[in-house]
mmCIF file of C-alpha atoms in Angstrom:
data_model
loop_
_atom_site.group_PDB
_atom_site.id
_atom_site.type_symbol
_atom_site.label_atom_id
_atom_site.label_comp_id
_atom_site.label_asym_id
_atom_site.label_seq_id
_atom_site.Cartn_x
_atom_site.Cartn_y
_atom_site.Cartn_z
ATOM 1 C CA UNK A 1 -7.475 68.196 -43.896
ATOM 2 C CA UNK A 2 -9.064 64.967 -42.825
ATOM 3 C CA UNK A 3 -5.907 64.080 -40.740
ATOM 4 C CA UNK A 4 -6.503 67.357 -38.851
ATOM 5 C CA UNK A 5 -10.051 66.461 -38.163
ATOM 6 C CA UNK A 6 -8.948 62.951 -36.970
ATOM 7 C CA UNK A 7 -6.359 64.595 -34.629
ATOM 8 C CA UNK A 8 -9.265 66.573 -33.002
ATOM 9 C CA UNK A 9 -11.267 63.338 -32.492
ATOM 10 C CA UNK A 10 -8.297 61.395 -31.091
ATOM 11 C CA UNK A 11 -8.870 59.721 -27.743
ATOM 12 C CA UNK A 12 -5.605 60.898 -26.139
ATOM 13 C CA UNK A 13 -2.825 63.465 -26.998
ATOM 14 C CA UNK A 14 -0.405 60.581 -27.915
ATOM 15 C CA UNK A 15 -2.624 59.382 -30.717
ATOM 16 C CA UNK A 16 -3.018 62.988 -31.971
ATOM 17 C CA UNK A 17 0.833 63.433 -31.882
ATOM 18 C CA UNK A 18 1.232 60.222 -33.830
ATOM 19 C CA UNK A 19 -1.333 61.273 -36.462
ATOM 20 C CA UNK A 20 0.620 64.462 -36.904
ATOM 21 C CA UNK A 21 3.691 62.468 -38.182
ATOM 22 C CA UNK A 22 1.716 61.404 -41.359
ATOM 23 C CA UNK A 23 2.157 63.555 -44.347
ATOM 24 C CA UNK A 24 -1.101 64.659 -46.088
ATOM 25 C CA UNK A 25 -2.324 66.363 -49.127
ATOM 26 C CA UNK A 26 -5.576 68.374 -48.719
ATOM 27 C CA UNK A 27 -7.659 70.466 -51.187
ATOM 28 C CA UNK A 28 -6.071 73.721 -50.251
ATOM 29 C CA UNK A 29 -2.384 72.234 -50.175
ATOM 30 C CA UNK A 30 0.013 73.663 -52.780
ATOM 31 C CA UNK A 31 0.443 70.097 -54.116
ATOM 32 C CA UNK A 32 -3.128 70.380 -55.758
ATOM 33 C CA UNK A 33 -2.385 73.829 -57.166
ATOM 34 C CA UNK A 34 -1.227 73.925 -60.913
ATOM 35 C CA UNK A 35 2.381 74.866 -61.444
ATOM 36 C CA UNK A 36 3.941 76.225 -64.567
ATOM 37 C CA UNK A 37 7.442 74.772 -65.443
ATOM 38 C CA UNK A 38 8.990 75.637 -68.805
ATOM 39 C CA UNK A 39 5.752 76.952 -70.100
ATOM 40 C CA UNK A 40 3.780 73.740 -69.160
ATOM 41 C CA UNK A 41 1.128 73.725 -66.493
ATOM 42 C CA UNK A 42 0.686 70.606 -64.453
ATOM 43 C CA UNK A 43 -0.596 69.699 -60.911
ATOM 44 C CA UNK A 44 2.126 67.923 -58.968
ATOM 45 C CA UNK A 45 -0.201 65.631 -56.960
ATOM 46 C CA UNK A 46 0.897 63.481 -54.069
ATOM 47 C CA UNK A 47 4.405 62.869 -53.090
ATOM 48 C CA UNK A 48 5.470 59.208 -53.141
ATOM 49 C CA UNK A 49 8.167 58.428 -50.611
ATOM 50 C CA UNK A 50 10.455 55.486 -50.865
ATOM 51 C CA UNK A 51 12.831 54.036 -48.461
ATOM 52 C CA UNK A 52 15.753 51.867 -49.274
ATOM 53 C CA UNK A 53 15.687 48.409 -47.680
ATOM 54 C CA UNK A 54 19.096 47.958 -46.311
ATOM 55 C CA UNK A 55 20.476 44.489 -45.916
ATOM 56 C CA UNK A 56 23.762 43.003 -44.549
ATOM 57 C CA UNK A 57 24.384 39.266 -44.912
ATOM 58 C CA UNK A 58 27.144 36.862 -44.136
ATOM 59 C CA UNK A 59 27.359 33.134 -44.908
ATOM 60 C CA UNK A 60 29.874 30.488 -43.770
ATOM 61 C CA UNK A 61 30.093 26.897 -44.950
ATOM 62 C CA UNK A 62 32.631 24.307 -43.566
ATOM 63 C CA UNK A 63 33.008 20.824 -45.047
ATOM 64 C CA UNK A 64 34.999 17.863 -43.719
ATOM 65 C CA UNK A 65 35.337 14.418 -45.185
ATOM 66 C CA UNK A 66 37.236 11.537 -43.737
ATOM 67 C CA UNK A 67 37.659 7.925 -44.994
ATOM 68 C CA UNK A 68 38.791 5.141 -42.775
ATOM 69 C CA UNK A 69 38.436 1.392 -43.495
ATOM 70 C CA UNK A 70 34.977 0.807 -44.968
ATOM 71 C CA UNK A 71 33.599 4.122 -43.599
ATOM 72 C CA UNK A 72 33.350 7.597 -45.245
ATOM 73 C CA UNK A 73 32.309 10.195 -42.805
ATOM 74 C CA UNK A 74 31.392 13.566 -43.884
ATOM 75 C CA UNK A 75 30.318 16.732 -41.952
ATOM 76 C CA UNK A 76 28.761 20.017 -43.079
ATOM 77 C CA UNK A 77 28.132 23.275 -41.265
ATOM 78 C CA UNK A 78 26.370 26.280 -42.645
ATOM 79 C CA UNK A 79 25.616 29.470 -40.942
ATOM 80 C CA UNK A 80 23.663 32.438 -42.345
ATOM 81 C CA UNK A 81 22.985 35.740 -40.710
ATOM 82 C CA UNK A 82 21.147 38.641 -42.243
ATOM 83 C CA UNK A 83 20.161 42.009 -40.718
ATOM 84 C CA UNK A 84 17.684 44.349 -42.302
ATOM 85 C CA UNK A 85 16.194 47.654 -41.781
ATOM 86 C CA UNK A 86 12.459 47.083 -42.741
ATOM 87 C CA UNK A 87 10.740 50.344 -43.567
ATOM 88 C CA UNK A 88 7.135 50.914 -43.072
ATOM 89 C CA UNK A 89 4.693 52.408 -45.633
ATOM 90 C CA UNK A 90 5.601 55.965 -44.584
ATOM 91 C CA UNK A 91 9.413 56.066 -44.695
ATOM 92 C CA UNK A 92 10.105 57.789 -41.406
ATOM 93 C CA UNK A 93 13.007 56.406 -39.455
ATOM 94 C CA UNK A 94 11.328 56.256 -36.131
ATOM 95 C CA UNK A 95 8.784 53.609 -37.426
ATOM 96 C CA UNK A 96 11.261 51.330 -39.200
ATOM 97 C CA UNK A 97 12.082 48.082 -37.629
ATOM 98 C CA UNK A 98 15.363 46.254 -37.189
ATOM 99 C CA UNK A 99 15.153 42.668 -38.346
ATOM 100 C CA UNK A 100 17.640 39.801 -38.011
ATOM 101 C CA UNK A 101 17.344 36.191 -39.377
ATOM 102 C CA UNK A 102 19.887 33.609 -38.391
ATOM 103 C CA UNK A 103 20.190 30.023 -39.700
ATOM 104 C CA UNK A 104 22.452 27.333 -38.534
ATOM 105 C CA UNK A 105 22.541 23.844 -40.195
ATOM 106 C CA UNK A 106 24.813 20.914 -39.372
ATOM 107 C CA UNK A 107 24.786 17.427 -40.898
ATOM 108 C CA UNK A 108 26.971 14.328 -40.216
ATOM 109 C CA UNK A 109 26.894 11.416 -42.697
ATOM 110 C CA UNK A 110 28.397 7.991 -42.283
ATOM 111 C CA UNK A 111 28.415 5.728 -45.374
ATOM 112 C CA UNK A 112 29.578 2.181 -44.369
ATOM 113 C CA UNK A 113 30.311 -0.495 -46.940
ATOM 114 C CA UNK A 114 29.609 -3.698 -44.995
ATOM 115 C CA UNK A 115 30.393 -5.701 -48.117
ATOM 116 C CA UNK A 116 30.706 -5.399 -51.804
ATOM 117 C CA UNK A 117 26.888 -5.657 -52.094
ATOM 118 C CA UNK A 118 25.554 -4.023 -48.871
ATOM 119 C CA UNK A 119 25.975 -0.192 -48.029
ATOM 120 C CA UNK A 120 24.598 1.475 -44.910
ATOM 121 C CA UNK A 121 23.960 5.174 -44.860
ATOM 122 C CA UNK A 122 23.303 7.195 -41.657
ATOM 123 C CA UNK A 123 22.538 10.796 -41.711
ATOM 124 C CA UNK A 124 22.146 13.071 -38.586
ATOM 125 C CA UNK A 125 20.969 16.676 -39.184
ATOM 126 C CA UNK A 126 20.225 19.822 -36.975
ATOM 127 C CA UNK A 127 19.124 23.268 -38.019
ATOM 128 C CA UNK A 128 18.077 26.335 -36.078
ATOM 129 C CA UNK A 129 16.182 29.254 -37.529
ATOM 130 C CA UNK A 130 15.740 32.522 -35.541
ATOM 131 C CA UNK A 131 14.065 35.800 -36.752
ATOM 132 C CA UNK A 132 13.611 38.867 -34.588
ATOM 133 C CA UNK A 133 11.716 42.107 -35.521
ATOM 134 C CA UNK A 134 12.562 44.890 -33.011
ATOM 135 C CA UNK A 135 11.057 48.446 -32.839
ATOM 136 C CA UNK A 136 13.247 51.363 -32.255
ATOM 137 C CA UNK A 137 13.659 52.501 -28.609
ATOM 138 C CA UNK A 138 10.626 54.556 -27.619
ATOM 139 C CA UNK A 139 8.370 53.212 -30.396
ATOM 140 C CA UNK A 140 7.663 49.731 -28.912
ATOM 141 C CA UNK A 141 3.977 50.343 -28.401
ATOM 142 C CA UNK A 142 2.923 52.571 -31.284
ATOM 143 C CA UNK A 143 -0.381 51.351 -32.660
ATOM 144 C CA UNK A 144 -0.890 50.610 -36.280
ATOM 145 C CA UNK A 145 -3.218 53.211 -37.927
ATOM 146 C CA UNK A 146 -5.358 52.432 -40.950
ATOM 147 C CA UNK A 147 -7.841 54.992 -42.385
ATOM 148 C CA UNK A 148 -9.645 53.004 -45.112
ATOM 149 C CA UNK A 149 -12.166 55.805 -45.779
ATOM 150 C CA UNK A 150 -9.390 58.083 -47.115
ATOM 151 C CA UNK A 151 -7.381 55.213 -48.805
ATOM 152 C CA UNK A 152 -4.628 55.235 -46.220
ATOM 153 C CA UNK A 153 -3.362 51.738 -45.579
ATOM 154 C CA UNK A 154 -1.867 50.622 -42.316
ATOM 155 C CA UNK A 155 0.899 52.963 -41.020
ATOM 156 C CA UNK A 156 3.263 52.440 -38.168
ATOM 157 C CA UNK A 157 5.448 49.599 -37.167
ATOM 158 C CA UNK A 158 4.287 46.008 -36.120
ATOM 159 C CA UNK A 159 4.645 44.944 -32.635
ATOM 160 C CA UNK A 160 8.082 43.430 -31.580
ATOM 161 C CA UNK A 161 8.000 39.800 -32.459
ATOM 162 C CA UNK A 162 10.310 36.861 -33.050
ATOM 163 C CA UNK A 163 10.172 33.341 -34.380
ATOM 164 C CA UNK A 164 12.202 30.373 -33.541
ATOM 165 C CA UNK A 165 12.358 26.873 -35.147
ATOM 166 C CA UNK A 166 14.538 23.847 -34.348
ATOM 167 C CA UNK A 167 14.782 20.893 -36.589
ATOM 168 C CA UNK A 168 16.328 17.469 -35.641
ATOM 169 C CA UNK A 169 16.561 14.685 -38.235
ATOM 170 C CA UNK A 170 17.809 11.129 -38.410
ATOM 171 C CA UNK A 171 17.843 9.114 -41.615
ATOM 172 C CA UNK A 172 18.950 5.531 -41.965
ATOM 173 C CA UNK A 173 19.076 3.455 -45.272
ATOM 174 C CA UNK A 174 20.489 0.229 -46.427
ATOM 175 C CA UNK A 175 21.319 -0.560 -50.089
ATOM 176 C CA UNK A 176 21.520 -4.276 -51.181
ATOM 177 C CA UNK A 177 22.908 -5.080 -54.735
ATOM 178 C CA UNK A 178 22.125 -8.477 -56.292
ATOM 179 C CA UNK A 179 22.962 -8.949 -59.928
ATOM 180 C CA UNK A 180 21.413 -6.261 -61.999
ATOM 181 C CA UNK A 181 18.948 -5.296 -59.131
ATOM 182 C CA UNK A 182 19.472 -2.882 -56.179
ATOM 183 C CA UNK A 183 17.134 -2.680 -53.330
ATOM 184 C CA UNK A 184 17.189 0.210 -51.016
ATOM 185 C CA UNK A 185 15.129 0.729 -47.886
ATOM 186 C CA UNK A 186 15.313 2.775 -44.711
ATOM 187 C CA UNK A 187 13.536 4.979 -42.261
ATOM 188 C CA UNK A 188 13.728 8.561 -41.167
ATOM 189 C CA UNK A 189 12.604 10.669 -38.260
ATOM 190 C CA UNK A 190 12.269 14.516 -38.163
ATOM 191 C CA UNK A 191 11.288 16.417 -35.076
ATOM 192 C CA UNK A 192 10.360 20.193 -35.470
ATOM 193 C CA UNK A 193 10.052 22.436 -32.581
ATOM 194 C CA UNK A 194 8.433 25.821 -33.035
#
């Protein structure tokens, strides 16, 4: 088969061993030989392999509100953690990646009624996002292989990688009510760190 030919051309034995892990269907393989089942002849063709994408997720949300005098203070905290097993194109466990994604979000809001017609609103926010892709032990440096000439898309896992993002936010607004009119103005600042 073409994979066997490629194994012979491989630059080193590690690449040849990795190519041997990929299932192939050649012209002389039984998959291309007609089979008779219940009196009907058919050619089985290629085997399509599918892996489940396993996911575990947990979420927490905490709310707190407190009113004192002309102030109403509220706080919110949200956390989300998800872990996945991400399969590659060929579902062989050694090429799968463990992926985690974690989110934290926290806000504090202070609404202050300065008078019957003036309201100040201050919002402070923070969020943290972290995502990690980890290869299984012993497969950290396996190269991706793509053989476009025979229609084989990239196989193998991606390099270990991670992503982190922090966001800080301050929003301030004042509302003024005069008769039938309300005027609201304010400013906001958002700082994002990658």
